[in-house]
CSV table of C-alpha atoms and ligand atoms in Angstrom, one decimal:
chain,number,residue,atom,x,y,z
A,1,MET,CA,-33.4,342.6,90.3
A,2,LYS,CA,-32.1,339.0,90.7
A,3,GLU,CA,-29.9,339.6,93.7
A,4,GLU,CA,-32.5,341.8,95.4
A,5,LEU,CA,-35.3,339.2,94.9
A,6,ILE,CA,-33.0,336.4,96.2
A,7,GLN,CA,-32.2,338.4,99.3
A,8,LYS,CA,-35.9,339.2,99.9
A,9,ILE,CA,-36.8,335.5,99.6
A,10,GLU,CA,-34.1,334.5,102.0
A,11,GLN,CA,-35.2,337.3,104.5
A,12,LYS,CA,-38.8,336.3,103.9
A,13,GLU,CA,-39.6,339.9,103.0
A,14,ILE,CA,-41.4,338.9,99.8
A,15,VAL,CA,-45.0,339.8,99.9
A,16,VAL,CA,-47.0,337.1,98.1
A,17,GLY,CA,-50.1,337.7,96.0
A,18,VAL,CA,-52.4,334.8,95.0
A,19,VAL,CA,-55.0,335.6,92.3
A,20,GLY,CA,-57.9,333.1,92.5
A,21,LEU,CA,-58.9,331.7,95.9
A,22,GLY,CA,-60.3,328.3,94.8
A,23,TYR,CA,-59.2,324.7,95.4
A,24,VAL,CA,-55.7,325.6,94.1
A,25,GLY,CA,-55.2,329.2,95.2
A,26,LEU,CA,-56.4,329.0,98.8
A,27,PRO,CA,-54.2,326.1,99.8
A,28,LEU,CA,-51.2,327.8,98.0
A,29,ALA,CA,-51.9,331.1,99.8
A,30,VAL,CA,-52.1,329.2,103.2
A,31,GLU,CA,-48.8,327.4,102.5
A,32,LYS,CA,-47.1,330.7,101.6
A,33,ALA,CA,-48.3,332.4,104.7
A,34,LYS,CA,-47.4,329.5,106.9
A,35,ALA,CA,-43.9,329.7,105.5
A,36,GLY,CA,-43.7,333.2,106.9
A,37,PHE,CA,-44.5,335.3,103.8
A,38,LYS,CA,-47.2,338.0,104.2
A,39,THR,CA,-49.8,336.9,101.7
A,40,ILE,CA,-52.7,338.8,100.0
A,41,GLY,CA,-55.4,336.8,98.3
A,42,PHE,CA,-57.1,338.4,95.3
A,43,ASP,CA,-60.5,337.2,94.1
A,44,VAL,CA,-63.4,338.7,92.1
A,45,GLN,CA,-65.9,337.0,94.4
A,46,GLU,CA,-66.8,339.2,97.4
A,47,GLU,CA,-68.1,336.2,99.2
A,48,LYS,CA,-64.8,334.3,99.1
A,49,VAL,CA,-62.9,337.5,100.2
A,50,LYS,CA,-65.3,338.0,103.1
A,51,LEU,CA,-65.0,334.4,104.3
A,52,VAL,CA,-61.2,334.5,104.2
A,53,ASN,CA,-61.0,337.8,106.1
A,54,GLU,CA,-63.4,336.3,108.7
A,55,GLY,CA,-60.9,333.4,109.0
A,56,LYS,CA,-63.6,331.0,107.6
A,57,ASN,CA,-62.3,328.2,105.4
A,58,TYR,CA,-64.3,326.8,102.4
A,59,ILE,CA,-61.9,324.4,100.8
A,60,ALA,CA,-61.8,320.8,102.2
A,61,ASP,CA,-58.1,320.4,101.7
A,62,VAL,CA,-57.3,323.5,103.9
A,63,VAL,CA,-57.1,323.1,107.7
A,64,ASP,CA,-59.7,325.5,109.2
A,65,GLU,CA,-57.7,326.4,112.2
A,66,GLU,CA,-54.6,327.2,110.2
A,67,LEU,CA,-56.4,329.6,108.0
A,68,LYS,CA,-58.1,331.3,111.0
A,69,GLU,CA,-54.8,331.7,112.8
A,70,LEU,CA,-52.9,333.1,109.7
A,71,VAL,CA,-55.7,335.7,109.3
A,72,GLU,CA,-55.7,336.6,112.9
A,73,LYS,CA,-51.9,337.0,112.9
A,74,GLY,CA,-52.2,339.3,109.9
A,75,MET,CA,-50.2,336.9,107.7
A,76,PHE,CA,-53.0,336.4,105.3
A,77,LYS,CA,-55.8,338.6,104.0
A,78,ALA,CA,-58.0,338.8,100.9
A,79,THR,CA,-59.2,341.6,98.7
A,80,THR,CA,-61.1,342.3,95.5
A,81,ASP,CA,-58.9,345.5,95.0
A,82,PHE,CA,-56.3,344.7,92.4
A,83,SER,CA,-54.5,348.0,93.1
A,84,LYS,CA,-53.0,346.2,96.1
A,85,ILE,CA,-50.9,344.3,93.5
A,86,LYS,CA,-48.4,347.2,93.7
A,87,ASP,CA,-47.5,346.0,97.2
A,88,VAL,CA,-46.7,342.4,96.0
A,89,ASP,CA,-43.4,340.9,94.9
A,90,PHE,CA,-44.6,337.4,93.9
A,91,ILE,CA,-47.9,336.8,92.1
A,92,ALA,CA,-49.4,333.3,91.5
A,93,ILE,CA,-52.3,333.2,89.1
A,94,CYS,CA,-54.6,330.3,90.1
A,95,VAL,CA,-57.8,330.9,88.2
A,96,PRO,CA,-60.0,328.4,86.3
A,97,THR,CA,-59.3,327.3,82.7
A,98,PRO,CA,-62.6,325.7,81.7
A,99,LEU,CA,-64.0,324.7,78.3
A,100,ASP,CA,-67.0,326.4,76.7
A,101,ASN,CA,-70.1,324.5,75.4
A,102,HIS,CA,-68.2,323.4,72.3
A,103,GLN,CA,-65.3,322.0,74.2
A,104,GLN,CA,-63.1,325.0,73.2
A,105,PRO,CA,-60.7,326.5,75.8
A,106,ASP,CA,-62.1,329.4,77.8
A,107,ILE,CA,-59.0,331.3,78.7
A,108,SER,CA,-60.9,334.4,79.7
A,109,TYR,CA,-60.2,334.1,83.4
A,110,VAL,CA,-56.5,334.0,82.9
A,111,GLU,CA,-56.7,336.9,80.4
A,112,SER,CA,-58.7,339.1,82.7
A,113,SER,CA,-56.5,338.3,85.7
A,114,ALA,CA,-53.4,339.4,83.7
A,115,LYS,CA,-55.2,342.5,82.6
A,116,SER,CA,-56.2,343.3,86.3
A,117,ILE,CA,-52.6,342.8,87.4
A,118,ALA,CA,-50.7,344.7,84.6
A,119,PRO,CA,-51.5,348.3,85.5
A,120,HIS,CA,-50.4,347.7,89.1
A,121,LEU,CA,-47.4,345.5,88.4
A,122,SER,CA,-44.3,347.1,90.0
A,123,LYS,CA,-40.6,346.5,89.2
A,124,ASN,CA,-38.7,343.5,90.6
A,125,THR,CA,-41.7,341.2,90.7
A,126,MET,CA,-42.2,337.5,89.9
A,127,VAL,CA,-45.4,336.5,88.1
A,128,VAL,CA,-46.3,332.8,87.8
A,129,LEU,CA,-49.3,331.2,86.0
A,130,GLU,CA,-50.4,328.0,87.7
A,131,SER,CA,-53.6,327.3,85.8
A,132,THR,CA,-53.5,324.3,83.5
A,133,THR,CA,-53.5,325.6,79.9
A,134,TYR,CA,-52.2,325.1,76.4
A,135,PRO,CA,-48.5,325.3,75.8
A,136,GLY,CA,-47.6,328.9,74.7
A,137,THR,CA,-50.1,330.7,77.0
A,138,THR,CA,-47.5,332.3,79.3
A,139,GLU,CA,-45.2,333.5,76.5
A,140,GLU,CA,-47.8,334.4,73.8
A,141,LEU,CA,-50.7,335.7,75.9
A,142,ILE,CA,-49.6,336.7,79.4
A,143,LYS,CA,-46.3,338.3,78.6
A,144,PRO,CA,-47.6,341.0,76.1
A,145,ILE,CA,-50.6,341.8,78.4
A,146,LEU,CA,-48.2,342.4,81.4
A,147,GLU,CA,-45.7,344.4,79.4
A,148,ASN,CA,-48.2,346.5,77.5
A,149,GLY,CA,-50.3,347.1,80.7
A,150,SER,CA,-47.4,348.0,82.9
A,151,GLY,CA,-44.8,349.5,80.5
A,152,LEU,CA,-42.3,347.1,82.2
A,153,LYS,CA,-40.0,344.7,80.3
A,154,CYS,CA,-40.3,341.0,81.0
A,155,GLY,CA,-36.9,339.6,82.1
A,156,ASP,CA,-35.5,343.1,82.9
A,157,ASP,CA,-38.2,344.5,85.2
A,158,PHE,CA,-40.2,341.4,86.2
A,159,TYR,CA,-39.8,337.7,85.9
A,160,LEU,CA,-42.5,335.6,84.4
A,161,GLY,CA,-43.0,331.8,84.4
A,162,PHE,CA,-45.4,328.8,84.5
A,163,SER,CA,-45.7,326.3,87.3
A,164,PRO,CA,-48.5,323.8,87.0
A,165,GLU,CA,-50.8,323.3,90.0
A,166,ARG,CA,-50.9,319.6,91.2
A,167,VAL,CA,-53.9,319.3,93.4
A,168,ASP,CA,-55.7,316.0,93.9
A,169,PRO,CA,-58.8,317.0,95.8
A,170,GLY,CA,-59.4,314.6,98.7
A,171,ASN,CA,-55.9,313.1,98.5
A,172,LYS,CA,-54.9,312.5,102.1
A,173,GLN,CA,-51.3,311.8,101.4
A,174,TYR,CA,-50.2,314.5,98.8
A,175,LYS,CA,-51.1,318.1,99.4
A,176,THR,CA,-49.7,321.4,98.1
A,177,LYS,CA,-46.7,321.3,100.5
A,178,ASN,CA,-45.4,317.9,99.7
A,179,THR,CA,-46.1,317.5,96.0
A,180,PRO,CA,-43.1,318.1,93.7
A,181,LYS,CA,-43.4,321.3,91.7
A,182,VAL,CA,-42.3,322.0,88.1
A,183,VAL,CA,-41.1,325.5,87.3
A,184,GLY,CA,-40.4,327.0,83.8
A,185,GLY,CA,-39.5,330.7,83.5
A,186,ILE,CA,-38.8,333.0,80.6
A,187,GLY,CA,-35.0,333.1,80.9
A,188,LYS,CA,-32.7,331.2,83.2
A,189,ASP,CA,-32.7,333.9,85.9
A,190,ALA,CA,-36.5,333.8,86.0
A,191,THR,CA,-36.6,330.0,86.4
A,192,GLU,CA,-33.9,330.1,89.1
A,193,VAL,CA,-35.5,332.9,91.2
A,194,ILE,CA,-39.1,331.6,90.9
A,195,ALA,CA,-37.9,328.1,91.8
A,196,LYS,CA,-36.1,329.5,94.9
A,197,MET,CA,-39.4,331.1,95.9
A,198,TYR,CA,-41.2,327.8,95.7
A,199,ARG,CA,-38.4,326.1,97.6
A,200,ALA,CA,-38.7,328.6,100.4
A,201,VAL,CA,-42.4,327.4,100.9
A,202,LEU,CA,-42.7,323.8,99.8
A,203,GLY,CA,-41.2,320.8,101.4
A,204,ALA,CA,-41.1,319.0,98.1
A,205,GLU,CA,-38.7,318.9,95.1
A,206,VAL,CA,-38.9,322.0,92.8
A,207,TYR,CA,-38.0,320.8,89.3
A,208,GLU,CA,-36.7,323.4,86.9
A,209,VAL,CA,-37.4,323.2,83.1
A,210,SER,CA,-36.1,325.4,80.3
A,211,SER,CA,-39.3,327.3,79.4
A,212,PRO,CA,-42.9,327.9,80.4
A,213,ALA,CA,-44.0,325.9,77.4
A,214,VAL,CA,-42.2,322.8,78.7
A,215,ALA,CA,-44.0,323.2,82.0
A,216,GLU,CA,-47.3,323.9,80.3
A,217,MET,CA,-46.9,320.8,78.2
A,218,GLU,CA,-45.8,318.5,81.0
A,219,LYS,CA,-49.0,319.3,83.0
A,220,ILE,CA,-51.1,318.6,80.0
A,221,LEU,CA,-49.3,315.3,79.5
A,222,GLU,CA,-50.0,314.3,83.2
A,223,ASN,CA,-53.7,314.8,82.8
A,224,THR,CA,-54.0,313.5,79.2
A,225,TYR,CA,-52.2,310.3,80.4
A,226,ARG,CA,-55.0,309.8,82.9
A,227,ASN,CA,-57.8,310.7,80.4
A,228,ILE,CA,-56.6,308.3,77.8
A,229,ASN,CA,-56.0,305.4,80.2
A,230,ILE,CA,-59.4,305.8,81.6
A,231,GLY,CA,-60.8,305.9,78.1
A,232,LEU,CA,-58.9,302.6,77.4
A,233,VAL,CA,-60.5,300.8,80.4
A,234,ASN,CA,-63.9,302.3,79.7
A,235,GLU,CA,-63.7,300.9,76.1
A,236,LEU,CA,-62.5,297.5,77.4
A,237,ALA,CA,-65.4,297.5,80.0
A,238,ILE,CA,-67.9,297.7,77.1
A,239,LEU,CA,-66.1,294.9,75.2
A,240,CYS,CA,-65.7,292.7,78.4
A,241,ASP,CA,-69.4,293.0,79.1
A,242,LYS,CA,-70.1,291.4,75.7
A,243,MET,CA,-67.4,288.8,76.3
A,244,LYS,CA,-68.8,288.1,79.8
A,245,ILE,CA,-65.4,288.8,81.3
A,246,SER,CA,-65.0,291.0,84.5
A,247,LEU,CA,-62.7,293.8,83.5
A,248,TRP,CA,-62.3,294.7,87.2
A,249,GLU,CA,-60.8,291.3,87.8
A,250,VAL,CA,-58.6,291.7,84.7
A,251,VAL,CA,-57.2,295.1,85.9
A,252,ASP,CA,-56.6,293.7,89.4
A,253,ALA,CA,-54.7,290.8,87.8
A,254,ALA,CA,-52.7,293.2,85.5
A,255,LYS,CA,-51.7,295.4,88.4
A,256,THR,CA,-49.8,292.5,90.0
A,257,LYS,CA,-47.1,293.5,87.4
A,258,PRO,CA,-44.7,295.5,89.6
A,259,TYR,CA,-43.5,297.7,86.7
A,260,GLY,CA,-44.8,299.2,83.5
A,261,PHE,CA,-48.5,299.1,84.4
A,262,GLN,CA,-50.7,301.5,86.4
A,263,ALA,CA,-54.3,300.4,87.3
A,264,PHE,CA,-57.2,302.5,86.0
A,265,TYR,CA,-60.8,301.5,86.4
A,266,PRO,CA,-63.9,302.0,84.3
A,267,GLY,CA,-66.6,304.4,85.5
A,268,PRO,CA,-69.7,306.2,84.4
A,269,GLY,CA,-67.6,308.8,82.6
A,270,LEU,CA,-65.0,311.4,83.4
A,271,GLY,CA,-65.6,314.1,86.0
A,272,GLY,CA,-63.7,316.9,87.6
A,273,HIS,CA,-62.4,320.2,86.4
A,274,CYS,CA,-59.2,318.9,84.9
A,275,ILE,CA,-59.0,315.4,83.4
A,276,PRO,CA,-62.0,315.8,81.1
A,277,LEU,CA,-61.0,319.3,80.0
A,278,ASP,CA,-57.3,319.7,79.9
A,279,PRO,CA,-56.5,317.5,76.9
A,280,TYR,CA,-58.8,319.6,74.8
A,281,TYR,CA,-56.5,322.6,75.5
A,282,LEU,CA,-53.7,320.7,73.7
A,283,ASP,CA,-56.0,319.5,70.9
A,284,TRP,CA,-57.1,323.0,70.3
A,285,LYS,CA,-53.6,324.4,70.2
A,286,ALA,CA,-52.3,321.6,68.0
A,287,ARG,CA,-54.6,322.6,65.2
A,288,GLU,CA,-52.6,325.9,64.9
A,289,TYR,CA,-49.9,323.5,63.7
A,290,GLY,CA,-52.1,321.6,61.3
A,291,PHE,CA,-52.0,318.7,63.8
A,292,HIS,CA,-54.9,316.6,65.2
A,293,THR,CA,-54.4,314.7,68.5
A,294,SER,CA,-56.3,311.7,67.4
A,295,LEU,CA,-55.9,309.7,70.6
A,296,ILE,CA,-57.3,312.6,72.7
A,297,GLN,CA,-60.3,312.8,70.4
A,298,ALA,CA,-60.8,309.0,70.5
A,299,SER,CA,-60.6,308.9,74.3
A,300,GLY,CA,-63.0,311.8,74.6
A,301,ILE,CA,-65.6,310.0,72.4
A,302,ILE,CA,-65.4,306.9,74.6
A,303,ASN,CA,-65.5,308.8,77.9
A,304,ASP,CA,-68.3,311.1,76.8
A,305,LYS,CA,-70.3,308.0,75.8
A,306,MET,CA,-70.1,306.3,79.2
A,307,PRO,CA,-73.2,308.0,80.8
A,308,GLU,CA,-75.4,306.8,77.9
A,309,TYR,CA,-73.9,303.4,78.1
A,310,CYS,CA,-74.6,303.2,81.8
A,311,VAL,CA,-78.3,304.0,81.1
A,312,GLU,CA,-78.4,301.3,78.5
A,313,ARG,CA,-77.1,298.8,81.0
A,314,VAL,CA,-79.8,300.0,83.6
A,315,SER,CA,-82.5,299.5,80.9
A,316,ARG,CA,-81.2,296.0,80.2
A,317,ILE,CA,-81.2,295.0,83.9
A,318,LEU,CA,-84.8,296.2,84.2
A,319,SER,CA,-85.8,294.3,81.1
A,320,LEU,CA,-84.0,291.0,81.8
A,321,ARG,CA,-84.4,290.8,85.6
A,322,SER,CA,-87.8,292.5,86.1
A,323,LYS,CA,-89.4,292.4,82.6
A,324,LYS,CA,-89.8,296.2,83.1
A,325,ALA,CA,-89.2,299.1,80.8
A,326,LEU,CA,-87.0,302.0,82.0
A,327,ASN,CA,-89.9,304.3,81.3
A,328,GLY,CA,-91.8,304.5,84.6
A,329,SER,CA,-89.4,302.5,86.6
A,330,LYS,CA,-88.0,303.9,90.0
A,331,VAL,CA,-84.3,304.4,89.9
A,332,LEU,CA,-82.1,305.5,92.9
A,333,VAL,CA,-78.7,307.0,91.9
A,334,LEU,CA,-76.2,306.9,94.8
A,335,GLY,CA,-73.3,309.4,94.7
A,336,VAL,CA,-73.3,312.5,92.4
A,337,ALA,CA,-69.8,313.7,93.3
A,338,TYR,CA,-67.3,313.3,90.4
A,339,LYS,CA,-65.2,311.0,92.6
A,340,ASN,CA,-65.3,309.2,95.9
A,341,ASP,CA,-65.5,311.0,99.3
A,342,ILE,CA,-65.5,314.6,98.0
A,343,ASP,CA,-68.3,317.2,97.8
A,344,ASP,CA,-67.6,318.4,94.3
A,345,TYR,CA,-69.9,317.6,91.4
A,346,ARG,CA,-68.3,319.7,88.6
A,347,GLU,CA,-68.4,317.8,85.3
A,348,SER,CA,-69.6,314.7,87.3
A,349,PRO,CA,-70.8,312.0,84.9
A,350,ALA,CA,-73.6,311.1,87.4
A,351,LEU,CA,-75.3,314.3,86.4
A,352,ARG,CA,-75.5,313.1,82.8
A,353,VAL,CA,-76.7,309.7,83.9
A,354,ILE,CA,-79.5,311.3,85.9
A,355,GLU,CA,-80.4,313.6,83.1
A,356,ILE,CA,-80.6,310.7,80.6
A,357,LEU,CA,-82.5,308.5,83.0
A,358,LYS,CA,-85.1,311.2,83.3
A,359,ARG,CA,-85.2,311.8,79.6
A,360,GLU,CA,-86.0,308.1,79.1
A,361,GLY,CA,-89.0,308.4,81.5
A,362,ALA,CA,-87.5,306.8,84.7
A,363,GLN,CA,-88.6,308.2,88.1
A,364,VAL,CA,-85.2,309.2,89.4
A,365,GLU,CA,-84.1,310.1,92.9
A,366,PHE,CA,-80.5,310.6,94.1
A,367,TYR,CA,-78.7,310.5,97.4
A,368,ASP,CA,-75.2,311.7,98.1
A,369,PRO,CA,-74.1,312.2,101.8
A,370,TRP,CA,-71.8,314.9,100.5
A,371,ILE,CA,-74.2,316.8,98.2
A,372,GLU,CA,-77.8,317.7,99.1
A,373,LYS,CA,-78.6,319.4,95.8
A,374,TYR,CA,-77.0,320.5,92.6
A,375,LYS,CA,-77.7,322.7,89.7
A,376,TYR,CA,-77.2,321.3,86.2
A,377,LYS,CA,-78.1,323.1,82.9
A,378,GLY,CA,-80.1,325.6,84.9
A,379,ILE,CA,-82.2,323.0,86.7
A,380,THR,CA,-81.8,322.4,90.5
A,381,TYR,CA,-81.9,318.8,91.5
A,382,GLU,CA,-82.7,318.1,95.2
A,383,GLY,CA,-81.3,314.9,96.7
A,384,LEU,CA,-82.9,312.7,99.3
A,385,GLU,CA,-81.9,313.7,102.8
A,386,LYS,CA,-81.3,310.1,103.7
A,387,ILE,CA,-82.0,306.5,102.6
A,388,ASP,CA,-83.3,303.6,104.5
A,389,GLU,CA,-84.5,300.0,103.9
A,390,LYS,CA,-88.0,301.2,102.9
A,391,ILE,CA,-86.6,303.6,100.3
A,392,VAL,CA,-84.2,301.1,98.9
A,393,LYS,CA,-86.9,298.4,98.7
A,394,GLU,CA,-89.2,300.7,96.7
A,395,GLN,CA,-86.6,301.1,93.9
A,396,ASP,CA,-86.7,299.0,90.7
A,397,VAL,CA,-82.9,299.5,90.5
A,398,VAL,CA,-80.2,301.2,92.5
A,399,VAL,CA,-77.2,302.7,90.6
A,400,PHE,CA,-73.9,303.5,92.3
A,401,THR,CA,-72.1,306.3,90.5
A,402,ALA,CA,-69.7,307.0,93.4
A,403,ALA,CA,-68.3,304.7,96.0
A,404,HIS,CA,-68.4,307.0,99.0
A,405,SER,CA,-67.0,305.2,102.1
A,406,ASN,CA,-70.0,306.3,104.2
A,407,PHE,CA,-72.7,304.4,102.3
A,408,ASP,CA,-74.4,301.5,104.2
A,409,TYR,CA,-73.4,298.9,101.6
A,410,GLU,CA,-74.8,295.9,103.7
A,411,MET,CA,-78.2,297.5,104.0
A,412,ILE,CA,-78.4,298.6,100.4
A,413,SER,CA,-77.3,295.2,98.9
A,414,LYS,CA,-79.7,293.3,101.2
A,415,ASN,CA,-82.8,295.4,100.3
A,416,ALA,CA,-82.2,296.4,96.6
A,417,LYS,CA,-84.1,294.4,94.0
A,418,ALA,CA,-81.2,295.1,91.5
A,419,ILE,CA,-78.0,297.1,91.7
A,420,PHE,CA,-75.9,298.5,88.8
A,421,ASP,CA,-72.5,299.2,90.3
A,422,THR,CA,-70.3,301.5,88.1
A,423,ARG,CA,-67.6,301.9,90.7
A,424,ASN,CA,-67.2,298.4,92.1
A,425,ALA,CA,-68.5,300.1,95.3
A,426,LEU,CA,-69.9,296.7,96.5
A,427,LYS,CA,-66.6,294.9,96.1
A,428,ASN,CA,-66.8,293.6,99.7
A,429,ILE,CA,-70.3,292.3,99.4
A,430,LYS,CA,-70.4,288.5,99.2
A,431,ASN,CA,-73.9,287.9,98.0
A,432,ARG,CA,-73.9,289.2,94.5
A,433,GLU,CA,-77.0,287.8,92.9
A,434,ASN,CA,-78.7,291.3,92.6
A,435,ILE,CA,-75.5,293.1,91.7
A,436,GLU,CA,-74.3,293.9,88.1
A,437,LEU,CA,-70.9,295.5,87.6
A,438,LEU,CA,-70.1,298.0,84.8
B,1,LIG,N1,-61.6,308.1,87.1
B,1,LIG,C1,-62.0,306.9,86.5
B,1,LIG,N2,-61.1,305.8,86.6
B,1,LIG,C2,-59.9,305.9,87.2
B,1,LIG,C3,-59.5,307.1,87.7
B,1,LIG,C4,-60.3,308.2,87.7
B,1,LIG,O1,-63.1,306.8,86.0
B,1,LIG,O2,-59.2,304.9,87.2
B,1,LIG,C5,-62.4,309.2,87.0
B,1,LIG,C6,-62.8,309.8,88.4
B,1,LIG,O3,-63.9,309.1,88.9
B,1,LIG,C7,-63.0,311.3,88.1
B,1,LIG,C8,-62.1,311.6,86.9
B,1,LIG,O4,-61.7,310.3,86.4
B,1,LIG,O5,-64.4,311.4,87.6
B,1,LIG,C9,-60.9,312.3,87.4
B,1,LIG,O6,-60.3,311.6,88.4
B,1,LIG,P1,-58.9,312.0,89.1
B,1,LIG,O7,-58.5,310.9,90.1
B,1,LIG,O8,-57.9,312.4,88.1
B,1,LIG,O9,-59.3,313.2,89.9
B,1,LIG,P2,-59.1,314.8,89.9
B,1,LIG,O10,-59.5,315.3,88.6
B,1,LIG,O11,-59.8,315.4,91.1
B,1,LIG,O12,-57.6,315.1,90.2
B,1,LIG,C10,-56.7,315.1,89.2
B,1,LIG,C11,-55.4,314.7,89.8
B,1,LIG,N3,-55.6,313.2,90.1
B,1,LIG,C12,-54.6,312.4,90.3
B,1,LIG,O13,-53.4,312.6,90.0
B,1,LIG,C13,-54.9,311.1,91.0
B,1,LIG,C14,-54.4,315.0,88.9
B,1,LIG,O14,-54.6,314.4,87.6
B,1,LIG,C15,-54.2,316.5,88.8
B,1,LIG,O15,-53.3,316.9,89.8
B,1,LIG,C16,-55.5,317.2,89.1
B,1,LIG,O16,-56.6,316.5,88.6
B,1,LIG,C17,-55.5,318.6,88.5
B,1,LIG,O17,-55.9,319.5,89.2
B,1,LIG,O18,-55.0,318.7,87.4
């Protein structure tokens, strides 16, 4: 199997399958096809499959023309029919690993993908899970599903491994192709052959580790590191407000240290589909070993509290500056995306801020040049189509929850009675008498 697969990789005869055509799967499928490997995308959503087969891109980090050309050349197509897995030699599983309403891992997408693959898995195939998950998922959950569903033996008939996705949506410098990749297979041969497959596609380092569990754990460490450091600066932001010290100025001073310090900044909470969620996958698994990851818990409590804290600050601004109660005041929230200059609002803390402001009786409008409307807990929120001086003047307070580069900061700062800036979005505005920083 090993020699045959190595030769097929070198000859670019490997047919690639990518299961899950989202912000991870679609860029990966495009890179594989661009590298000369015929690629089949698998997704349960007809809409996504239709768009791909029409050469229409729907992921900001993918270049529209590249996708279109690959589809027209027959290098890339999509399907909902998992029986086509039988034609595939390398399968990457890139499906979501969310949390349920009780912050417990929801591994059902990974499980159902493996069950869809298993009956059609052919001999001499590589299967790689890329979805961020708890250490042990590949070996304890995926391996038995694939072996029992296919009658094949892992290691003898197919190779299985884990290679964490590293996608930073909106990052202009690091994309799928130039971001180092970690690979951990079940057995040395699996690691070697799967790493070779990634090397044939990516222009970045492929770093081999001794098992899928090491690769699963390193990904969780990457994101937990961010979660906890953001929790640290969020907690310090609350303390520094009491001490009348600007934490933003403190962090900028600390980052002059050329080693041993990475700057993180406070915000209205933690958004996105990874950083707020991934640490809970580890915390959940740890309990199987009678262990509680206290730091993850503590950071989660702080980060989850930030939206409420931001509303408290807005209420204080209204009371001290305008002698107004939050109840009945007009509040404009600017930026509902979970981070700057993207159109994604999943887990965005701004949604919680708006929900709480409304609960407290404020008259809330939002504007986000990237997001016209969003759905949150079954309710659809429509944003303003645009903002102008008149709209800004009417507000009792304006809240920045994202620092999109295409906001008109001059106009807003000149016309707003009061601004609560949770992202230091107005850092270049000189006249700061109506601005309060988180
Ligand atoms: N945030 C802060 N303060 C900071 C940095 C971030 O409040 O100093 C907030 C952001 O506003 C956002 C959340 O944290 O709401 C997550 O931010 P993020 O920059 O980690 O963005 P993600 O989740 O889109 O991307 C991350 C990747 N980010 C970086 O490495 C910079 C990386 O952790 C993973 O590759 C990726 O998630 C993933 O898919 O796992």
